[in-house]
Amino acid sequence: MQGLKDRLKRWSGSRLFWPLVGLVLVLFFNLIFVEGFFSIEMKDGHLYGRIIDIVKNAGCYMLLAIGMTLVVATGGIDISVGSMCAISGAVMAALVGGELSGIPHHSYGIAIAAALAVSVVLGLWNGFLVAKLEIQPVVATLILMVAGRGIAQLVTQGQIITVYYKPYAYLGSFTPGLILPTSIFIVAIVLTMALVAVKKTSLGLFIQSAGINRTATRYSGINVKKLIYMVYGFCGLCAGVAGLVISSMVKAADGNNAGLGYEMDAILAVALGGNSMNGGRFSIMGSIIGALIIQSITTTMYALGVSPQVLPVVKAVVVISICLIQSDDFRRVLADLFKKDGRSQHEQVAVKL
Amino acid sequence: AKPQPAATQTEPTQSTAAENTAPAEKKIVLGFAQVGAESEWRTANTKSIQEEAAKAGIELKFVDGQQKQEVQIKAIRSFIAQKVDVIAFSPKVETGWDTVLQEAKAAGIPVILTDRAVDTKDESLYVTFIGSDFVEEGRRAANWLGENAARLGLKENINIFELQGTVGSAPAIDRKTGFEEVMKKYPGWKIVKSQTGNFTRAEGKQVMESWLKSDKDNIDVLYAHNDDMALGAIQAIEEAGLVPGKDIIIISIDAVKGAFEAMIAGKLNCSVECSPLLGAQLMQIAKDVLAGKPVEKRIVTNEGVFPAETAAKELPNRQY
Amino acid sequence: MSETSPILTMTGICKTFPGVRALSNVDFKLRAGEIHALMGENGAGKSTLIKVLTGVDKLDAGEILLDSRSILAKSPQHAQELGISTVYQEVNLCANLTVAENIFIGREPVRAGKIDWKEINKRAKKVLERLDIEIDVTQTLDTYSVAVQQMVAIARALDISSKVLILDEPTSSLDAHEVKKLFEVMRKLQSEGLGIIFVTHFLDQVYEISDRITVLRNGELVGEYETALLPKVQLVSKMIGKVLDDLSSFNKDKKTTEDARRETPYVSAKGVGHLGSINPFDLDIHKGEVLGLVGLLGSGRTETARVIFGIDKADCGEMHVQGNKTVIASAGDAMKHSMAFCPENRKTEGIISELSVRENIILALQAKRGVRKYIKRKEQEKIADDYIRLLNIKTSGKEQLIRNLSGGNQQKVILARWLVTQPDLLILDEPTRGIDVGTKAEIQKLIVRLADEGMAVMFISSELDELLRCCDRLAVIRDRNKIAELTGGELNEEVVMHTIAGGENNAGA
Amino acid sequence: MNKLQLSSKYLSLIVTIFLFFLLFALGSLKFTGFFSLQNFLNLFIDNAYLIIMAIGTTFILIAGGIDISVGAVLSLTCMLSAYLLEMKHLNPFLVMALMLLMGAAFGLIQGALIHFFKMQPFIVTLAGMFFARGMTAVISIDTIDITDKTYELIANYRIPVFGGAFISISVVIAVIALLIAAYIAHFTKFGRTAYAIGGNEQSAVLMGLSVGRTKIGIYMLGGICSTLSGIVFSFYMRSGFTLHGLGMEMESIASAVIGGTLLTGGVGSVFGTLFGVLIQGTIQTLVMFQGTLSSWWTKIAVAILLCLFIVMQSLLTARRIRKKSQVLKSDISHT
Ligand SMILES: Nc1ncnc2c1ncn2[C@@H]1O[C@H](COP(=O)(O)OP(=O)(O)OP(=O)(O)O)[C@@H](O)[C@H]1O
Ligand SMILES: Nc1ncnc2c1ncn2[C@@H]1O[C@H](COP(=O)(O)OP(=O)(O)OP(=O)(O)O)[C@@H](O)[C@H]1O
Ligand SMILES: [Mg+2]
Ligand SMILES: [Mg+2]
């Protein structure tokens, strides 16, 4: 009993604990109310099931959340990621071309490289506005948010370019030979990159430091501006990759609708992951969990056939509940309510679980 | 009981506007407030208007409403300030136009509605409305299904899954209404699930994925409020190992190029046309109105229904 | 005086933070019309005692009586309503508001339903004048230095009419003149029957102003004493729990100017200045010497250091490092030339509050090494442990967040951050601010030792005797100009004071 | 000297106003019909609701928070008013009062969650946004037309001003709201406490200010502004509709920030915000007068103008601040 208590205490001290509890709760709910939620089968050489859908569709949220986490950690915000997704998808689709025969105009590799290059440049542009001109991040990125959709539509000439080139669909669904959705592998690559950068180099320390106290960080000899360039550039890259996945999912580039409103979901993922919106300490894994929570909620809603009208209301209630669980103060109030039974706070937590 | 001091104040403008239009050689200025560029359909609509205006020698003031009604209202105000000859617009929603249309009326500028109607008691606020009938489109989709059900191997009891458009938007409401109206004739039909896909491919695909998990063997027909959602759903169906167009009959609305390509591939069974090409009609009517000719209050665009069989033949004619 | 009944009695106060027993069973008594010094080492629990009294932290156990009525302040606001007015240790004001507003916010005079701004500005000016501060009170607070901000905080507390006034290290960045003014006001309030709790690490000030002393050690009460009956040496030994080797005997054997002239200076500033903060000056700093900067508040000492370290880019003149002309445009540049700068405002320029002690300590070293050469966790821990021991930093562990440390210990961490980089030139701006007597002596010794080992040190301090004890040479700054350099025999209080005052006005004396 | 310092304090506001008039002058030179009193007043008529909404946003930003539920609350207000007026036939003034009450309650709940449970404002108000939008759809997914006579009267009434130009009642409401807001911000304890909280919440607590009450009050004020803005919007649109005010929260935040409000809190003014709104309105009007841009070029053009404006604002402000330090220097040499 004592050992269990200790372990529980150590776990609950971890930053990932409460986001995970949130995710588990959502999945647990599904286990009870959604028939066959966890069933997975093999189909056409890959896994197939609701859980797989969640992971697959959460891919782009995860990608966006990785970049956004770092931006938020520096005390910034990037509301242009949705638009950047659209641009990157548009660039890729435009280069591959919408030939019915499925023959690409340019090689697929070139198209991807070009799309990502454009995304990085756009990210650096945001960095330039924030770091160099010291414009507040919301307005700085608002510019690209507005312009981005225009640019994407300019690239596609307002059309939805449908791509018939077969491999185009791989990124957003399955690659032949792999049993898991391709997006998992892409997320794994980007995530590893990000984790290596923040854990194996001092970037993580510097980013946190800059997010908490920019002046003191500058005084310590850290080039905060360069850091901001880097972070926004990386966020652009993440958005670019996400854009490729989004575009590949529907085998088309839609300048207007691709990634529409995704910036909010990305930010929500970061916040649900237990990260402070004021910058400083961050956890990329937390954001990944946040992204999974968001996608799980959506999938659940569809699975339950929640009527489209009340869908947002339910979403609001779920989001608030998950955040309430994460709030120390709320748990304390709850614990105080229960304390009358003479039980300790930790047992309370256990009971609630 | 309608005190409108504005009407009297802007009287002088009215006369100048009238004078402006009098000399025939002067180029007609048409202010057009578009909804936005939210879909391929809309882009085609814009293109048609722009091209036809150029052809007809009409100077077009084009404003993109960025999918916001308030922007469109502002645009109409700016047209009034610029003293254009005719105002045309494609209302984002049906209501809430009275105030600004009254201003236009007071300024003596005729208004033509395209694509969507406005809901007003005062019919004198606009001259005419050119556009498709969304309810009729819904009816056509259902009728096509009724006529072809047997041929497609469907029984009397049909389970229909509906992919709705954006909640609350006019096409979504009307296309649902029209479809359901016809459904009354077929007691065996049942809409099993109805979820919104927001008119986009991505969401259409996601919703379909979810349905395929729960009702895989249960889905006879998919009715999508636009082609994009249907195209998204088709991908989900293929990924689930079913054959779209065979295992699941798919009907959608709009008839954009992508839909034809899908129909040729046999993945989509039918698309009901909703034509965006009203540019030529609009220019003609604008001229007629300014010339003082009488025009009808409601002009319905000519639209067809395209089953998969006709797709290959029709595709080369598609402009959008 | 001791016969008057206590207005404030705290008994059996306990407070535990995760991993730290900050207060255990502490009693404290304050009488009306008394100035009561609260003494103890860094981390002894002084600030915590004040925080539980004023409702910032919730106390675990104990009782507080104010005017023999049991009270429990729920929040600082509540404490204020109960008649306790407090200046907390760090400057806790709003930098975005004007000076006047900082003094009056929460109790603004209202006329005809509107805040009477004219009145506020007028009264703020008056309150500050009482402390001899003449500044434009309509400017935002962040335009002024820490010292001025500290005075503003004091002015705010003084102006709130109350029964008990608490001052937690109000004098840590003030110089003699300001302190004198503050004491005048404190005496006046004392005579009006106010009870004042005064926290400081300056023993002289304690003996000058206080009637009684309560000493805390490691969160426990050592005792309450009448100031007059407790000799300094005993006070110190009560605070640190052992006898401190005599401070006054310690003195650097000064390098002569001739010694220094022979070698090229490590850093040499020629006509360097920054528009609006410091007028062009020449300054040489040699290896192995401690150069002090003296001047009045706001004279431009900090600004001089900032220009040299590249935080403010010099807009005229040239910088030479080891005889080579270079441009120093950022802190990073300066660090490439092996410089270090420990800034004066630890709250805004020093600590990264949400990071651990370990991370705070290695930050500058890591910046110096670059992004890719990430210091291994093991090495980080070793460095942190070493410096925690070296500077006697009191913390529950190296993973403790720095914001949970006591003020003095935070200061030590910042000092450690720069010592870790092993610089050739170490610039220290008020490094001993808020540090207790024992450690202060240790730090001074450390500075002198580092200089002896060949480091160049630039030392800025508002405490003249500290400077006189440690420095080989003093540069005198007045009104944003460097006006003199003093060495050798000139290094005594009289000459320095006279030079600062410049003979024309005796403001500094 | 005093004047110079004063101007430096209001520097960003002055720069913003200056740039606004520059922008307007630019339009007047380029397009006929642009330079007219009516066209200027149209900026107010067409943006009255945004002005009111942005006032609330400004307060919340000043206090260091954020509220992204505003657009959805506006939508809910329109829909609920329409429902109550058309289906329940309530008295229109009662409806307006109820709406304001609802705004206050909405803000109260959001503020309480943020304050008592230390939840992040972003999440709480994002959930608030989902909730309000959802409730709008629950009431009706169809548009509900507002045919109420009083609303019609208010919506169509034109108040003549100088030379044949006119304004609407909404403009009057917005101006009154602006004045009240300016009064609250500068002349009440509540307003000043908001600034203090935004500047440094911890300090505000230690200074003994009533932080909790003010914070919750600010969110209530924000809620009231959103609903008032919703009422004005329902005059403007005369309908309730689920998609009203979509994405308006960003416009509102952008207006405040362009007007000089710091997202980090503590700095900002409602007059700045007014100009933030007007600038966005002018940019839109400029693009509309241009009248030949395709949909995508419209977006790009809006963004370019916005970008030019912000960059200029940033550069001008930075230059002047450098000048300010010169002033400081001469100040010192005098003493
Ligand atoms: N919030 C907190 N969490 C954990 N530990 C804390 C917290 N606040 C204070 N402490 C610890 O309590 C002890 C007492 O701190 P306190 O600030 O009272 O010291 P102090 O006597 O004021 O020291 P100084 O002279 O340096 O200001 C310290 O060891 C400190 O680390
Ligand atoms: N007593 C005072 N009266 C008027 N202005 C002052 C006073 N003290 C400081 N200032 C102002 O504060 C500003 C900052 O100067 P600052 O105090 O940083 O200089 P400093 O020499 O580094 O002082 P210190 O290191 O003692 O804090 C100066 O511009 C000065 O005008
Ligand atoms: Mg302390
Ligand atoms: Mg200084």
mmCIF file of N, CA and C in Angstrom, chain C residues 56 75-77 80 86 88 91-98 101-102 105-110 112-117 136 138-140 143 156 160 275-277 279 347 479-480, chain D residues 2 5-6 8-9 62 183 185-189 192-193 195-211 213 265-267 324-326 328-329 332 335:
data_model
loop_
_atom_site.group_PDB
_atom_site.id
_atom_site.type_symbol
_atom_site.label_atom_id
_atom_site.label_comp_id
_atom_site.label_asym_id
_atom_site.label_seq_id
_atom_site.Cartn_x
_atom_site.Cartn_y
_atom_site.Cartn_z
ATOM 1 N N VAL C 56 0.269 36.320 2.740
ATOM 2 C CA VAL C 56 0.736 35.885 1.421
ATOM 3 C C VAL C 56 0.795 34.362 1.402
ATOM 4 N N SER C 75 -5.229 37.678 3.021
ATOM 5 C CA SER C 75 -4.502 38.163 1.847
ATOM 6 C C SER C 75 -3.792 39.450 2.241
ATOM 7 N N PRO C 76 -2.837 39.864 1.453
ATOM 8 C CA PRO C 76 -2.174 41.141 1.754
ATOM 9 C C PRO C 76 -3.185 42.275 1.875
ATOM 10 N N GLN C 77 -4.222 42.181 1.075
ATOM 11 C CA GLN C 77 -5.247 43.215 1.129
ATOM 12 C C GLN C 77 -5.896 43.230 2.516
ATOM 13 N N GLN C 80 -3.607 44.644 5.041
ATOM 14 C CA GLN C 80 -3.585 46.101 4.964
ATOM 15 C C GLN C 80 -4.795 46.690 5.677
ATOM 16 N N THR C 86 3.194 46.838 4.453
ATOM 17 C CA THR C 86 4.405 46.043 4.239
ATOM 18 C C THR C 86 5.180 46.448 2.986
ATOM 19 N N TYR C 88 7.658 44.376 0.814
ATOM 20 C CA TYR C 88 8.239 43.034 0.696
ATOM 21 C C TYR C 88 9.637 43.123 0.150
ATOM 22 N N VAL C 91 11.310 44.332 -5.064
ATOM 23 C CA VAL C 91 10.421 45.431 -5.406
ATOM 24 C C VAL C 91 9.156 44.822 -5.997
ATOM 25 N N ASN C 92 8.063 44.987 -5.289
ATOM 26 C CA ASN C 92 6.812 44.429 -5.788
ATOM 27 C C ASN C 92 5.859 45.543 -6.177
ATOM 28 N N LEU C 93 6.179 46.158 -7.279
ATOM 29 C CA LEU C 93 5.335 47.238 -7.796
ATOM 30 C C LEU C 93 5.021 46.910 -9.252
ATOM 31 N N CYS C 94 4.210 47.749 -9.869
ATOM 32 C CA CYS C 94 3.868 47.518 -11.258
ATOM 33 C C CYS C 94 4.651 48.464 -12.149
ATOM 34 N N ALA C 95 5.556 47.897 -12.922
ATOM 35 C CA ALA C 95 6.465 48.710 -13.725
ATOM 36 C C ALA C 95 5.729 49.507 -14.793
ATOM 37 N N ASN C 96 4.528 49.051 -15.163
ATOM 38 C CA ASN C 96 3.818 49.731 -16.249
ATOM 39 C C ASN C 96 3.044 50.950 -15.772
ATOM 40 N N LEU C 97 2.941 51.133 -14.455
ATOM 41 C CA LEU C 97 2.202 52.288 -13.940
ATOM 42 C C LEU C 97 3.177 53.406 -13.591
ATOM 43 N N THR C 98 2.640 54.598 -13.436
ATOM 44 C CA THR C 98 3.515 55.718 -13.091
ATOM 45 C C THR C 98 3.954 55.586 -11.635
ATOM 46 N N GLU C 101 1.197 56.590 -9.303
ATOM 47 C CA GLU C 101 0.126 55.614 -9.178
ATOM 48 C C GLU C 101 0.556 54.422 -8.345
ATOM 49 N N ASN C 102 1.814 54.035 -8.493
ATOM 50 C CA ASN C 102 2.302 52.929 -7.687
ATOM 51 C C ASN C 102 2.175 53.238 -6.203
ATOM 52 N N ILE C 105 -2.083 53.474 -5.729
ATOM 53 C CA ILE C 105 -3.092 52.555 -6.259
ATOM 54 C C ILE C 105 -3.752 51.764 -5.125
ATOM 55 N N GLY C 106 -5.049 51.615 -5.249
ATOM 56 C CA GLY C 106 -5.809 50.910 -4.226
ATOM 57 C C GLY C 106 -6.403 51.865 -3.202
ATOM 58 N N ARG C 107 -5.858 53.072 -3.132
ATOM 59 C CA ARG C 107 -6.421 54.045 -2.191
ATOM 60 C C ARG C 107 -6.356 55.442 -2.817
ATOM 61 N N GLU C 108 -6.752 55.476 -4.082
ATOM 62 C CA GLU C 108 -6.698 56.736 -4.810
ATOM 63 C C GLU C 108 -7.730 57.717 -4.260
ATOM 64 N N PRO C 109 -7.346 58.972 -4.149
ATOM 65 C CA PRO C 109 -8.347 59.977 -3.794
ATOM 66 C C PRO C 109 -9.339 60.141 -4.948
ATOM 67 N N VAL C 110 -10.607 60.149 -4.608
ATOM 68 C CA VAL C 110 -11.633 60.240 -5.641
ATOM 69 C C VAL C 110 -12.387 61.548 -5.478
ATOM 70 N N ALA C 112 -15.602 63.710 -7.280
ATOM 71 C CA ALA C 112 -16.703 63.730 -8.247
ATOM 72 C C ALA C 112 -16.723 62.446 -9.071
ATOM 73 N N GLY C 113 -16.538 61.324 -8.389
ATOM 74 C CA GLY C 113 -16.616 60.039 -9.073
ATOM 75 C C GLY C 113 -15.418 59.724 -9.947
ATOM 76 N N LYS C 114 -14.431 60.584 -9.891
ATOM 77 C CA LYS C 114 -13.261 60.339 -10.724
ATOM 78 C C LYS C 114 -12.011 60.313 -9.863
ATOM 79 N N ILE C 115 -11.075 59.502 -10.255
ATOM 80 C CA ILE C 115 -9.795 59.525 -9.557
ATOM 81 C C ILE C 115 -9.156 60.877 -9.799
ATOM 82 N N ASP C 116 -8.696 61.485 -8.719
ATOM 83 C CA ASP C 116 -8.143 62.826 -8.826
ATOM 84 C C ASP C 116 -6.645 62.743 -9.118
ATOM 85 N N TRP C 117 -6.314 62.715 -10.385
ATOM 86 C CA TRP C 117 -4.917 62.510 -10.772
ATOM 87 C C TRP C 117 -4.007 63.624 -10.305
ATOM 88 N N ASP C 136 10.337 62.796 -11.654
ATOM 89 C CA ASP C 136 9.066 63.058 -12.308
ATOM 90 C C ASP C 136 8.128 61.898 -11.986
ATOM 91 N N THR C 138 5.211 61.337 -12.874
ATOM 92 C CA THR C 138 4.261 60.920 -13.908
ATOM 93 C C THR C 138 4.911 59.975 -14.915
ATOM 94 N N GLN C 139 6.189 59.688 -14.729
ATOM 95 C CA GLN C 139 6.839 58.711 -15.604
ATOM 96 C C GLN C 139 6.526 57.302 -15.107
ATOM 97 N N THR C 140 6.565 56.347 -16.026
ATOM 98 C CA THR C 140 6.314 54.979 -15.564
ATOM 99 C C THR C 140 7.487 54.503 -14.716
ATOM 100 N N THR C 143 11.137 53.345 -15.825
ATOM 101 C CA THR C 143 12.200 54.237 -16.295
ATOM 102 C C THR C 143 13.239 54.471 -15.198
ATOM 103 N N ARG C 156 5.333 54.166 -0.613
ATOM 104 C CA ARG C 156 3.970 53.646 -0.606
ATOM 105 C C ARG C 156 3.590 53.128 0.779
ATOM 106 N N ILE C 160 0.721 54.650 3.783
ATOM 107 C CA ILE C 160 -0.483 53.956 4.225
ATOM 108 C C ILE C 160 -0.525 54.038 5.743
ATOM 109 N N LEU C 275 24.454 57.250 -25.692
ATOM 110 C CA LEU C 275 23.583 58.406 -25.681
ATOM 111 C C LEU C 275 22.451 58.215 -24.682
ATOM 112 N N GLY C 276 22.327 59.156 -23.796
ATOM 113 C CA GLY C 276 21.194 59.103 -22.884
ATOM 114 C C GLY C 276 21.451 58.361 -21.595
ATOM 115 N N SER C 277 22.555 57.587 -21.532
ATOM 116 C CA SER C 277 22.771 56.906 -20.262
ATOM 117 C C SER C 277 24.126 57.251 -19.630
ATOM 118 N N ASN C 279 27.886 59.450 -20.443
ATOM 119 C CA ASN C 279 28.704 60.246 -21.351
ATOM 120 C C ASN C 279 30.050 59.574 -21.557
ATOM 121 N N LYS C 347 15.740 40.321 -9.802
ATOM 122 C CA LYS C 347 14.403 39.853 -10.151
ATOM 123 C C LYS C 347 14.142 39.982 -11.658
ATOM 124 N N ASP C 479 26.814 62.280 -12.154
ATOM 125 C CA ASP C 479 25.971 62.833 -13.211
ATOM 126 C C ASP C 479 26.331 62.298 -14.582
ATOM 127 N N ARG C 480 26.508 61.023 -14.667
ATOM 128 C CA ARG C 480 26.773 60.369 -15.937
ATOM 129 C C ARG C 480 28.120 60.710 -16.559
ATOM 130 N N ASN D 2 8.374 69.062 -20.569
ATOM 131 C CA ASN D 2 7.248 68.311 -20.065
ATOM 132 C C ASN D 2 6.403 67.746 -21.203
ATOM 133 N N GLN D 5 7.904 64.753 -22.898
ATOM 134 C CA GLN D 5 7.761 63.520 -22.132
ATOM 135 C C GLN D 5 6.340 62.995 -22.223
ATOM 136 N N LEU D 6 5.415 63.945 -22.201
ATOM 137 C CA LEU D 6 4.012 63.557 -22.310
ATOM 138 C C LEU D 6 3.789 62.822 -23.625
ATOM 139 N N SER D 8 5.858 61.271 -25.376
ATOM 140 C CA SER D 8 6.493 59.961 -25.444
ATOM 141 C C SER D 8 5.642 58.910 -24.758
ATOM 142 N N LYS D 9 4.886 59.347 -23.763
ATOM 143 C CA LYS D 9 4.021 58.417 -23.050
ATOM 144 C C LYS D 9 2.880 57.956 -23.966
ATOM 145 N N ILE D 62 -5.569 44.108 -21.239
ATOM 146 C CA ILE D 62 -4.856 44.974 -20.300
ATOM 147 C C ILE D 62 -4.641 44.236 -18.980
ATOM 148 N N TYR D 183 -13.559 56.196 -19.275
ATOM 149 C CA TYR D 183 -13.719 56.641 -17.889
ATOM 150 C C TYR D 183 -13.332 55.515 -16.930
ATOM 151 N N ALA D 185 -11.403 53.017 -17.464
ATOM 152 C CA ALA D 185 -9.984 52.696 -17.546
ATOM 153 C C ALA D 185 -9.125 53.713 -16.805
ATOM 154 N N HIS D 186 -9.508 54.968 -16.882
ATOM 155 C CA HIS D 186 -8.590 55.984 -16.359
ATOM 156 C C HIS D 186 -9.019 56.626 -15.046
ATOM 157 N N PHE D 187 -10.298 56.512 -14.739
ATOM 158 C CA PHE D 187 -10.737 57.255 -13.568
ATOM 159 C C PHE D 187 -11.390 56.407 -12.486
ATOM 160 N N THR D 188 -11.320 55.090 -12.610
ATOM 161 C CA THR D 188 -11.893 54.293 -11.528
ATOM 162 C C THR D 188 -10.849 53.336 -10.959
ATOM 163 N N LYS D 189 -11.039 52.970 -9.708
ATOM 164 C CA LYS D 189 -10.121 52.029 -9.068
ATOM 165 C C LYS D 189 -10.113 50.705 -9.808
ATOM 166 N N ARG D 192 -7.952 50.952 -12.871
ATOM 167 C CA ARG D 192 -6.521 51.032 -12.551
ATOM 168 C C ARG D 192 -6.008 49.697 -12.035
ATOM 169 N N THR D 193 -6.840 49.018 -11.260
ATOM 170 C CA THR D 193 -6.421 47.713 -10.754
ATOM 171 C C THR D 193 -6.197 46.751 -11.919
ATOM 172 N N TYR D 195 -5.078 47.501 -14.827
ATOM 173 C CA TYR D 195 -3.747 47.798 -15.355
ATOM 174 C C TYR D 195 -2.668 47.183 -14.463
ATOM 175 N N ALA D 196 -2.865 47.307 -13.153
ATOM 176 C CA ALA D 196 -1.860 46.781 -12.222
ATOM 177 C C ALA D 196 -1.746 45.266 -12.356
ATOM 178 N N ILE D 197 -2.878 44.595 -12.466
ATOM 179 C CA ILE D 197 -2.856 43.138 -12.592
ATOM 180 C C ILE D 197 -2.120 42.736 -13.862
ATOM 181 N N GLY D 198 -2.397 43.454 -14.929
ATOM 182 C CA GLY D 198 -1.721 43.144 -16.188
ATOM 183 C C GLY D 198 -0.236 43.409 -16.098
ATOM 184 N N GLY D 199 0.132 44.442 -15.343
ATOM 185 C CA GLY D 199 1.545 44.789 -15.213
ATOM 186 C C GLY D 199 2.293 43.698 -14.463
ATOM 187 N N ASN D 200 1.749 43.291 -13.341
ATOM 188 C CA ASN D 200 2.376 42.245 -12.555
ATOM 189 C C ASN D 200 1.375 41.752 -11.526
ATOM 190 N N GLU D 201 0.819 40.602 -11.796
ATOM 191 C CA GLU D 201 -0.269 40.131 -10.956
ATOM 192 C C GLU D 201 0.185 39.883 -9.525
ATOM 193 N N GLN D 202 1.379 39.312 -9.405
ATOM 194 C CA GLN D 202 1.891 39.002 -8.080
ATOM 195 C C GLN D 202 2.078 40.287 -7.271
ATOM 196 N N SER D 203 2.637 41.295 -7.924
ATOM 197 C CA SER D 203 2.811 42.573 -7.230
ATOM 198 C C SER D 203 1.466 43.141 -6.828
ATOM 199 N N ALA D 204 0.506 43.036 -7.735
ATOM 200 C CA ALA D 204 -0.814 43.580 -7.433
ATOM 201 C C ALA D 204 -1.380 42.927 -6.176
ATOM 202 N N VAL D 205 -1.168 41.635 -6.051
ATOM 203 C CA VAL D 205 -1.631 40.939 -4.844
ATOM 204 C C VAL D 205 -0.912 41.503 -3.626
ATOM 205 N N LEU D 206 0.405 41.618 -3.738
ATOM 206 C CA LEU D 206 1.187 42.088 -2.592
ATOM 207 C C LEU D 206 0.892 43.547 -2.253
ATOM 208 N N MET D 207 0.462 44.301 -3.231
ATOM 209 C CA MET D 207 0.120 45.694 -2.948
ATOM 210 C C MET D 207 -1.244 45.783 -2.282
ATOM 211 N N GLY D 208 -1.877 44.656 -2.114
ATOM 212 C CA GLY D 208 -3.149 44.665 -1.408
ATOM 213 C C GLY D 208 -4.324 45.069 -2.274
ATOM 214 N N LEU D 209 -4.206 44.834 -3.579
ATOM 215 C CA LEU D 209 -5.336 45.169 -4.451
ATOM 216 C C LEU D 209 -6.281 43.981 -4.532
ATOM 217 N N SER D 210 -7.541 44.269 -4.799
ATOM 218 C CA SER D 210 -8.490 43.155 -4.868
ATOM 219 C C SER D 210 -8.410 42.517 -6.246
ATOM 220 N N VAL D 211 -7.435 41.643 -6.385
ATOM 221 C CA VAL D 211 -7.124 41.060 -7.681
ATOM 222 C C VAL D 211 -8.249 40.149 -8.184
ATOM 223 N N ARG D 213 -11.462 39.902 -7.421
ATOM 224 C CA ARG D 213 -12.711 40.555 -7.785
ATOM 225 C C ARG D 213 -12.549 41.322 -9.108
ATOM 226 N N GLY D 265 -0.155 42.313 -21.345
ATOM 227 C CA GLY D 265 -0.907 42.978 -20.291
ATOM 228 C C GLY D 265 -0.287 44.275 -19.805
ATOM 229 N N GLY D 266 -1.128 45.071 -19.171
ATOM 230 C CA GLY D 266 -0.640 46.261 -18.483
ATOM 231 C C GLY D 266 -0.610 47.531 -19.303
ATOM 232 N N VAL D 267 -0.640 47.403 -20.615
ATOM 233 C CA VAL D 267 -0.547 48.595 -21.454
ATOM 234 C C VAL D 267 -1.651 48.575 -22.500
ATOM 235 N N LYS D 324 13.645 59.722 -27.137
ATOM 236 C CA LYS D 324 13.253 59.984 -25.759
ATOM 237 C C LYS D 324 14.463 59.925 -24.842
ATOM 238 N N SER D 325 15.363 58.994 -25.111
ATOM 239 C CA SER D 325 16.518 58.903 -24.227
ATOM 240 C C SER D 325 17.420 60.124 -24.378
ATOM 241 N N GLN D 326 17.362 60.741 -25.559
ATOM 242 C CA GLN D 326 18.121 61.979 -25.701
ATOM 243 C C GLN D 326 17.553 63.047 -24.793
ATOM 244 N N LEU D 328 16.082 62.590 -22.076
ATOM 245 C CA LEU D 328 16.484 62.256 -20.716
ATOM 246 C C LEU D 328 17.876 62.806 -20.433
ATOM 247 N N LYS D 329 18.707 62.670 -21.438
ATOM 248 C CA LYS D 329 20.082 63.101 -21.245
ATOM 249 C C LYS D 329 20.149 64.590 -20.984
ATOM 250 N N ILE D 332 19.179 65.612 -17.634
ATOM 251 C CA ILE D 332 20.124 65.399 -16.556
ATOM 252 C C ILE D 332 21.183 66.479 -16.524
ATOM 253 N N THR D 335 20.280 69.463 -14.417
ATOM 254 C CA THR D 335 20.206 69.409 -12.956
ATOM 255 C C THR D 335 21.567 69.415 -12.299
#
